[in-house]
Amino acid sequence: MIKISVSASKQYNVIMEKGLMASSGDYIKEAFTLKSDPVTGKIRNKKLCIVTDANVDALYGGCDQALQASLSAAGFDIYKYVFDGGEENKNMKTICGILDFLANNKFTRSDLLLALGGGITGDVTGFAAATYLRGIDFIQVPTTLLAIVDSSVGGKTGVNLNAGKNLAGAFWQPGLVLFDPDVLDTLSYDIKLDGIAEAIKAGAIADPEIIDMIRNSTAAEDHGFLMEIAARAIRVKRKVVEEDERDHGSRQLLNFGHTLAHAIEKCSSFSISHGHAVAIGMDIVSAASQKSGWSDESCSGIITETLEKFSFPLKCPFSARELTEAALQDKKIRGAEITLVIPEAIGRCVLRTIPVEDLESFISCGLQSRKDK
């Protein structure tokens, strides 16, 4: 078992353990100091709503499957809300559906939500938890490598608006994060790559050992290896979140590659996944940074080599103008300036603010440098 404690506005544990789905009820009871009635075996006045999408529900959400069986045995009164998955459903309509479901079933502030799924499910569940009755507790049970490495930890929740990605949301920390590596068996290689991209990002900003491990690995799909790099990435994120929970300073370092990634996702109508877009974004930014003299000579090459180790498709199908127009909706714009995360060296990134009018030339520099390699 791997246990990582996070101390932000709320203190909680991230627990990673094989077979954990089957003991999730006991972990939740312990985390929230709940007791079952000695006669009925039920936890008094404690409803729990599982929020999941249709695909994940079929895999892990059934009454006869490990998660629900464990929750029932622990004494929870279980409800379930299933929505259609996909980035196109990460929106306010889904949030309103969850909120109406909770209200119609008379959920109170003493009840719980449980996000079962990937990053989209975690984001919408967390946002619903932050807004229902002005805030109720929720639990993250991620079912993708990307979700455990990144979105399930740190308390950023939110949905997309027509203008851009994650433009509505709230900071709302979970009360517990539970990850069972057995879920990795159901993921395609491409989906695992999404999580590996975020682990590479964590290594580039603060833990060069992650980069070394990935570059030297011959077992990209080995669960033990993936758990190890995930745990290291979570510890990187924990440190930054504890320093700057609400994203006013050092937490912005976690956005390495993300300004361009969100633009790539939008330009592709979300046909390019988040992790793959982050990989392309990191590659372009590191190339532009080196060309601009802001990075060590070897930095861009190491990042590209690490991404190519796992055969990430790094060719960007969009122009600098298209990416700039999409990026102008980014949350990181402050007035006429935008903050970029620049890799000075492997394991050391810095924030650099540039005028918005310089963004297109910076992106163009990175795209051209990639062509020249």
Coordinates of C-alpha atoms in Angstrom, one line a residue:
M1 CA 0.0 0.0 0.0
I2 CA 1.1 3.6 -0.8
K3 CA -0.3 6.3 1.4
I4 CA 0.3 10.0 0.8
S5 CA -1.1 12.7 3.1
V6 CA -2.1 16.0 1.7
S7 CA -2.5 19.0 4.0
A8 CA -4.4 21.8 2.2
S9 CA -7.6 23.6 3.4
K10 CA -8.6 20.0 4.2
Q11 CA -6.3 17.2 5.2
Y12 CA -6.8 13.9 3.4
N13 CA -5.0 10.8 2.3
V14 CA -4.3 9.3 -1.1
I15 CA -4.3 5.6 -0.8
M16 CA -3.1 3.3 -3.6
E17 CA -3.5 -0.4 -3.1
K18 CA -4.2 -3.5 -5.2
G19 CA -7.7 -4.8 -4.7
L20 CA -8.7 -1.6 -2.8
M21 CA -12.1 -1.5 -4.4
A22 CA -13.2 -4.4 -2.3
S23 CA -12.3 -2.6 1.0
S24 CA -13.3 1.0 0.0
G25 CA -16.2 1.1 2.4
D26 CA -14.0 0.5 5.4
Y27 CA -11.5 3.2 4.2
I28 CA -14.3 5.7 3.8
K29 CA -15.7 5.0 7.3
E30 CA -12.3 5.4 8.8
A31 CA -11.6 8.7 6.9
F32 CA -14.9 10.2 8.0
T33 CA -15.0 8.6 11.5
L34 CA -18.3 6.9 10.9
K35 CA -19.8 4.0 12.8
S36 CA -22.5 1.5 11.9
D37 CA -25.6 0.9 14.0
P38 CA -25.0 -2.3 16.0
V39 CA -28.5 -3.6 15.3
T40 CA -29.1 -2.6 11.6
G41 CA -25.5 -2.5 10.5
K42 CA -26.4 0.8 8.7
I43 CA -24.6 4.1 9.1
R44 CA -27.2 6.5 10.5
N45 CA -28.2 9.5 8.3
K46 CA -25.4 8.9 5.8
K47 CA -26.4 8.7 2.1
L48 CA -23.6 8.2 -0.5
C49 CA -24.1 9.0 -4.1
I50 CA -21.8 7.4 -6.7
V51 CA -21.4 9.7 -9.7
T52 CA -20.0 7.9 -12.7
D53 CA -20.3 7.7 -16.5
A54 CA -22.0 5.0 -18.5
N55 CA -18.8 3.3 -19.5
V56 CA -17.2 3.1 -16.0
D57 CA -20.5 2.1 -14.5
A58 CA -20.6 -1.0 -16.6
L59 CA -17.1 -1.9 -15.4
Y60 CA -17.1 -1.0 -11.7
G61 CA -20.5 0.5 -10.7
G62 CA -22.8 -2.5 -10.5
C63 CA -24.5 -3.7 -7.3
D64 CA -22.7 -7.0 -7.5
Q65 CA -19.2 -5.5 -8.1
A66 CA -16.5 -4.8 -5.5
L67 CA -17.1 -1.1 -4.9
Q68 CA -20.9 -1.2 -4.2
A69 CA -20.6 -4.5 -2.3
S70 CA -18.0 -2.9 0.0
L71 CA -20.0 0.2 0.5
S72 CA -23.2 -1.8 1.3
A73 CA -21.3 -4.0 3.7
A74 CA -20.0 -0.9 5.4
G75 CA -23.6 0.3 6.0
F76 CA -23.9 3.1 3.5
D77 CA -27.3 4.1 1.9
I78 CA -26.2 4.0 -1.7
Y79 CA -27.5 6.1 -4.6
K80 CA -26.1 6.4 -8.1
Y81 CA -26.1 9.1 -10.8
V82 CA -24.9 8.0 -14.2
F83 CA -24.2 10.6 -17.0
D84 CA -22.9 10.3 -20.5
G85 CA -19.1 10.5 -20.6
G86 CA -16.9 12.5 -22.8
E87 CA -15.5 16.1 -22.8
E88 CA -18.7 17.3 -24.5
N89 CA -20.6 16.5 -21.3
K90 CA -18.2 18.2 -19.0
N91 CA -20.6 21.2 -18.8
M92 CA -23.2 23.0 -16.6
K93 CA -26.0 20.8 -17.9
T94 CA -24.3 17.8 -16.2
I95 CA -23.8 19.8 -13.0
C96 CA -27.4 20.8 -12.9
G97 CA -28.5 17.2 -13.4
I98 CA -26.4 16.1 -10.5
L99 CA -27.6 18.9 -8.3
D100 CA -31.3 18.2 -9.1
F101 CA -30.7 14.5 -8.4
L102 CA -29.2 15.2 -5.0
A103 CA -32.0 17.7 -4.1
N104 CA -34.8 15.3 -5.3
N105 CA -33.3 12.6 -3.1
K106 CA -33.0 14.9 -0.1
F107 CA -29.3 14.8 0.3
T108 CA -28.0 16.9 3.2
R109 CA -24.7 18.4 4.2
S110 CA -23.9 15.3 6.2
D111 CA -24.0 13.1 3.1
L112 CA -21.3 12.2 0.6
L113 CA -20.6 12.1 -3.1
L114 CA -18.2 9.6 -4.7
A115 CA -16.6 10.3 -8.0
L116 CA -16.0 6.9 -9.8
G117 CA -14.2 7.4 -13.1
G118 CA -11.6 9.5 -14.9
G119 CA -10.8 13.2 -14.7
I120 CA -14.1 14.4 -16.2
T121 CA -16.1 12.5 -13.6
G122 CA -13.9 13.8 -10.8
D123 CA -14.2 17.4 -12.0
V124 CA -17.9 17.4 -12.3
T125 CA -18.5 15.5 -9.1
G126 CA -16.1 17.9 -7.2
F127 CA -17.8 20.9 -8.6
A128 CA -21.2 19.6 -7.7
A129 CA -20.0 18.8 -4.2
A130 CA -18.6 22.4 -3.9
T131 CA -21.9 24.0 -4.9
Y132 CA -24.6 21.7 -3.5
L133 CA -25.8 23.3 -0.2
R134 CA -22.7 25.4 -0.5
G135 CA -20.4 22.4 0.0
I136 CA -20.6 18.8 1.0
D137 CA -17.8 16.1 1.3
F138 CA -16.8 14.0 -1.6
I139 CA -14.4 11.1 -2.4
Q140 CA -12.3 10.5 -5.5
V141 CA -12.1 6.9 -6.8
P142 CA -10.1 7.5 -10.0
T143 CA -10.2 4.7 -12.7
T144 CA -7.5 6.1 -15.0
L145 CA -3.8 6.7 -14.6
L146 CA -4.3 10.4 -15.6
A147 CA -6.9 10.9 -12.9
I148 CA -4.7 9.5 -10.1
V149 CA -1.6 11.3 -11.3
D150 CA -3.2 14.6 -11.7
S151 CA -6.9 15.6 -11.4
S152 CA -8.0 13.6 -8.4
V153 CA -5.5 15.4 -6.1
G154 CA -5.4 19.1 -5.4
G155 CA -9.0 20.3 -5.3
K156 CA -9.4 21.9 -8.7
T157 CA -12.9 21.2 -10.0
G158 CA -14.8 22.6 -12.9
V159 CA -16.5 22.4 -16.3
N160 CA -16.0 23.8 -19.7
L161 CA -17.9 26.7 -21.2
N162 CA -18.4 27.3 -24.9
A163 CA -15.5 29.8 -24.8
G164 CA -13.0 27.4 -23.4
K165 CA -11.9 24.6 -21.1
N166 CA -12.4 24.7 -17.3
L167 CA -13.6 28.3 -17.2
A168 CA -16.2 27.6 -14.5
G169 CA -15.3 25.8 -11.3
A170 CA -14.2 25.9 -7.7
F171 CA -11.4 24.9 -5.4
W172 CA -12.8 22.0 -3.3
Q173 CA -10.6 19.4 -1.8
P174 CA -11.8 15.7 -1.6
G175 CA -12.0 14.0 1.8
L176 CA -10.2 10.9 0.5
V177 CA -8.6 9.5 -2.7
L178 CA -8.7 5.8 -3.3
F179 CA -6.9 4.1 -6.2
D180 CA -6.9 0.4 -7.1
P181 CA -4.2 -0.3 -9.8
D182 CA -6.3 -3.2 -11.0
V183 CA -8.3 -0.7 -13.0
L184 CA -5.2 -0.3 -15.2
D185 CA -6.1 -3.6 -16.8
T186 CA -9.0 -2.1 -18.6
L187 CA -7.1 0.9 -20.1
S188 CA -5.7 1.0 -23.6
Y189 CA -2.1 2.0 -24.1
D190 CA -3.2 5.4 -25.5
I191 CA -5.2 6.1 -22.3
K192 CA -2.2 5.1 -20.1
L193 CA -0.1 7.5 -22.1
D194 CA -2.3 10.4 -20.9
G195 CA -1.2 9.6 -17.3
I196 CA 2.4 9.1 -18.3
A197 CA 2.4 12.6 -19.9
E198 CA 1.4 14.2 -16.6
A199 CA 4.0 12.2 -14.8
I200 CA 6.6 13.5 -17.2
K201 CA 5.3 17.0 -16.5
A202 CA 5.8 16.5 -12.8
G203 CA 9.3 15.3 -13.4
A204 CA 10.2 18.2 -15.6
I205 CA 9.0 20.8 -13.0
A206 CA 10.4 19.3 -9.8
D207 CA 11.6 15.7 -9.8
P208 CA 14.2 14.7 -12.4
E209 CA 14.2 11.1 -11.0
I210 CA 10.9 10.6 -12.7
I211 CA 12.4 11.5 -16.0
D212 CA 15.3 9.2 -15.4
M213 CA 13.0 6.3 -14.5
I214 CA 10.9 6.8 -17.6
R215 CA 13.9 7.1 -19.9
N216 CA 15.4 4.0 -18.5
S217 CA 12.3 1.9 -18.2
T218 CA 11.6 -1.1 -20.4
A219 CA 8.2 -1.9 -18.7
A220 CA 5.9 1.0 -19.6
E221 CA 2.8 -1.0 -18.9
D222 CA 4.0 -2.7 -15.7
H223 CA 1.6 -1.8 -12.8
G224 CA 4.4 -1.5 -10.3
F225 CA 6.3 1.0 -12.5
L226 CA 3.2 3.0 -13.2
M227 CA 2.3 3.1 -9.5
E228 CA 5.8 4.3 -8.6
I229 CA 5.9 7.2 -11.1
A230 CA 2.3 8.1 -10.1
A231 CA 3.2 8.2 -6.4
R232 CA 6.2 10.5 -7.2
A233 CA 4.1 12.7 -9.4
I234 CA 1.5 13.0 -6.6
R235 CA 4.2 14.0 -4.1
V236 CA 5.3 16.8 -6.5
K237 CA 1.7 18.0 -6.8
R238 CA 1.2 17.7 -3.0
K239 CA 4.1 20.0 -2.3
V240 CA 3.0 22.7 -4.7
V241 CA -0.7 22.5 -3.6
E242 CA 0.3 22.8 0.0
E243 CA 2.3 25.9 -0.8
D244 CA -0.2 27.6 -3.1
E245 CA -3.6 25.9 -2.9
R246 CA -5.5 28.6 -4.9
D247 CA -3.2 28.9 -7.8
H248 CA -1.8 32.5 -7.2
G249 CA 1.9 31.6 -7.4
S250 CA 3.9 28.4 -7.5
R251 CA 0.9 26.1 -8.2
Q252 CA 1.0 27.6 -11.7
L253 CA 4.1 25.5 -12.3
L254 CA 1.8 22.5 -12.7
N255 CA 0.5 24.1 -15.9
F256 CA 3.7 23.2 -17.8
G257 CA 2.5 22.6 -21.4
H258 CA -1.1 23.2 -20.4
T259 CA -1.7 26.6 -22.1
L260 CA -1.0 25.0 -25.5
A261 CA -2.6 21.7 -24.5
H262 CA -5.9 23.3 -23.8
A263 CA -5.6 25.2 -27.1
I264 CA -4.8 22.0 -28.9
E265 CA -7.8 20.2 -27.3
K266 CA -10.1 23.0 -28.3
C267 CA -8.8 23.3 -31.9
S268 CA -9.3 19.5 -32.3
S269 CA -12.8 19.6 -30.9
F270 CA -11.4 17.4 -28.1
S271 CA -10.5 14.6 -30.5
I272 CA -6.9 14.9 -29.1
S273 CA -6.9 13.8 -25.5
H274 CA -5.7 15.9 -22.6
G275 CA -2.5 13.9 -21.9
H276 CA -1.5 13.7 -25.6
A277 CA -2.1 17.5 -25.9
V278 CA 0.0 18.1 -22.8
A279 CA 2.8 16.1 -24.4
I280 CA 2.7 18.2 -27.6
G281 CA 2.4 21.4 -25.5
M282 CA 5.5 20.5 -23.4
D283 CA 7.4 19.7 -26.5
I284 CA 6.6 23.0 -28.2
V285 CA 7.2 25.1 -25.1
S286 CA 10.5 23.4 -24.3
A287 CA 11.7 23.9 -27.9
A288 CA 10.7 27.6 -28.0
S289 CA 12.3 28.2 -24.6
Q290 CA 15.6 26.7 -25.7
K291 CA 15.5 28.7 -28.9
S292 CA 14.8 31.8 -26.9
G293 CA 17.8 31.1 -24.6
W294 CA 15.7 30.5 -21.5
S295 CA 16.6 26.9 -21.0
D296 CA 19.7 24.7 -20.7
E297 CA 20.9 23.4 -24.0
S298 CA 20.0 19.8 -23.2
C299 CA 16.5 20.5 -21.7
S300 CA 14.3 20.4 -24.9
G301 CA 16.1 17.3 -26.2
I302 CA 15.6 15.4 -23.0
I303 CA 11.9 16.2 -22.8
T304 CA 11.4 15.2 -26.5
E305 CA 13.4 12.0 -26.0
T306 CA 11.4 11.1 -22.9
L307 CA 8.1 11.6 -24.8
E308 CA 9.3 9.7 -27.8
K309 CA 10.3 6.8 -25.5
F310 CA 6.6 6.0 -25.4
S311 CA 5.8 6.9 -29.0
F312 CA 3.8 10.0 -28.2
P313 CA 2.6 11.6 -31.5
L314 CA 4.2 15.0 -31.2
K315 CA 3.4 16.6 -34.5
C316 CA 1.0 19.5 -33.9
P317 CA -1.7 19.7 -36.6
F318 CA -2.5 23.4 -35.9
S319 CA -0.8 26.6 -36.8
A320 CA 0.6 29.2 -34.4
R321 CA -2.2 31.5 -35.3
E322 CA -4.9 28.9 -34.5
L323 CA -3.3 27.9 -31.2
T324 CA -2.9 31.6 -30.2
E325 CA -6.5 32.4 -30.9
A326 CA -7.6 29.4 -28.8
A327 CA -5.2 30.2 -26.0
L328 CA -6.5 33.7 -25.6
Q329 CA -9.4 32.2 -23.6
D330 CA -6.9 30.6 -21.2
K331 CA -7.4 31.3 -17.4
K332 CA -3.8 32.2 -17.1
I333 CA -4.2 35.5 -19.0
R334 CA -4.1 38.5 -16.7
G335 CA -5.0 41.7 -18.6
A336 CA -2.6 42.0 -21.5
E337 CA -0.2 39.4 -20.2
I338 CA 0.0 35.6 -20.0
T339 CA 2.1 33.5 -17.7
L340 CA 4.0 30.6 -19.3
V341 CA 5.8 27.7 -17.5
I342 CA 9.4 27.6 -18.8
P343 CA 11.7 24.6 -18.2
E344 CA 15.1 26.1 -17.3
A345 CA 16.5 22.6 -16.7
I346 CA 15.1 19.1 -16.1
G347 CA 13.5 19.3 -12.6
R348 CA 13.4 23.1 -12.5
C349 CA 10.7 25.2 -14.1
V350 CA 10.0 28.9 -13.7
L351 CA 7.1 31.2 -14.4
R352 CA 7.7 33.8 -17.1
T353 CA 5.1 36.4 -18.0
I354 CA 5.0 37.7 -21.6
P355 CA 2.7 40.2 -23.4
V356 CA -0.2 38.5 -25.1
E357 CA 0.9 40.0 -28.4
D358 CA 4.2 37.9 -28.2
L359 CA 2.4 34.6 -27.7
E360 CA 2.0 33.8 -31.4
S361 CA 5.7 34.4 -32.1
F362 CA 6.7 32.2 -29.1
I363 CA 4.5 29.3 -30.4
S364 CA 5.7 29.8 -33.9
C365 CA 9.3 29.6 -32.6
G366 CA 8.5 26.3 -30.9
L367 CA 6.8 24.8 -34.0
Q368 CA 9.6 25.8 -36.2
S369 CA 12.2 24.4 -33.8
R370 CA 10.4 21.1 -33.8
K371 CA 10.5 21.0 -37.6
D372 CA 14.2 21.6 -37.6
K373 CA 15.0 18.7 -35.3

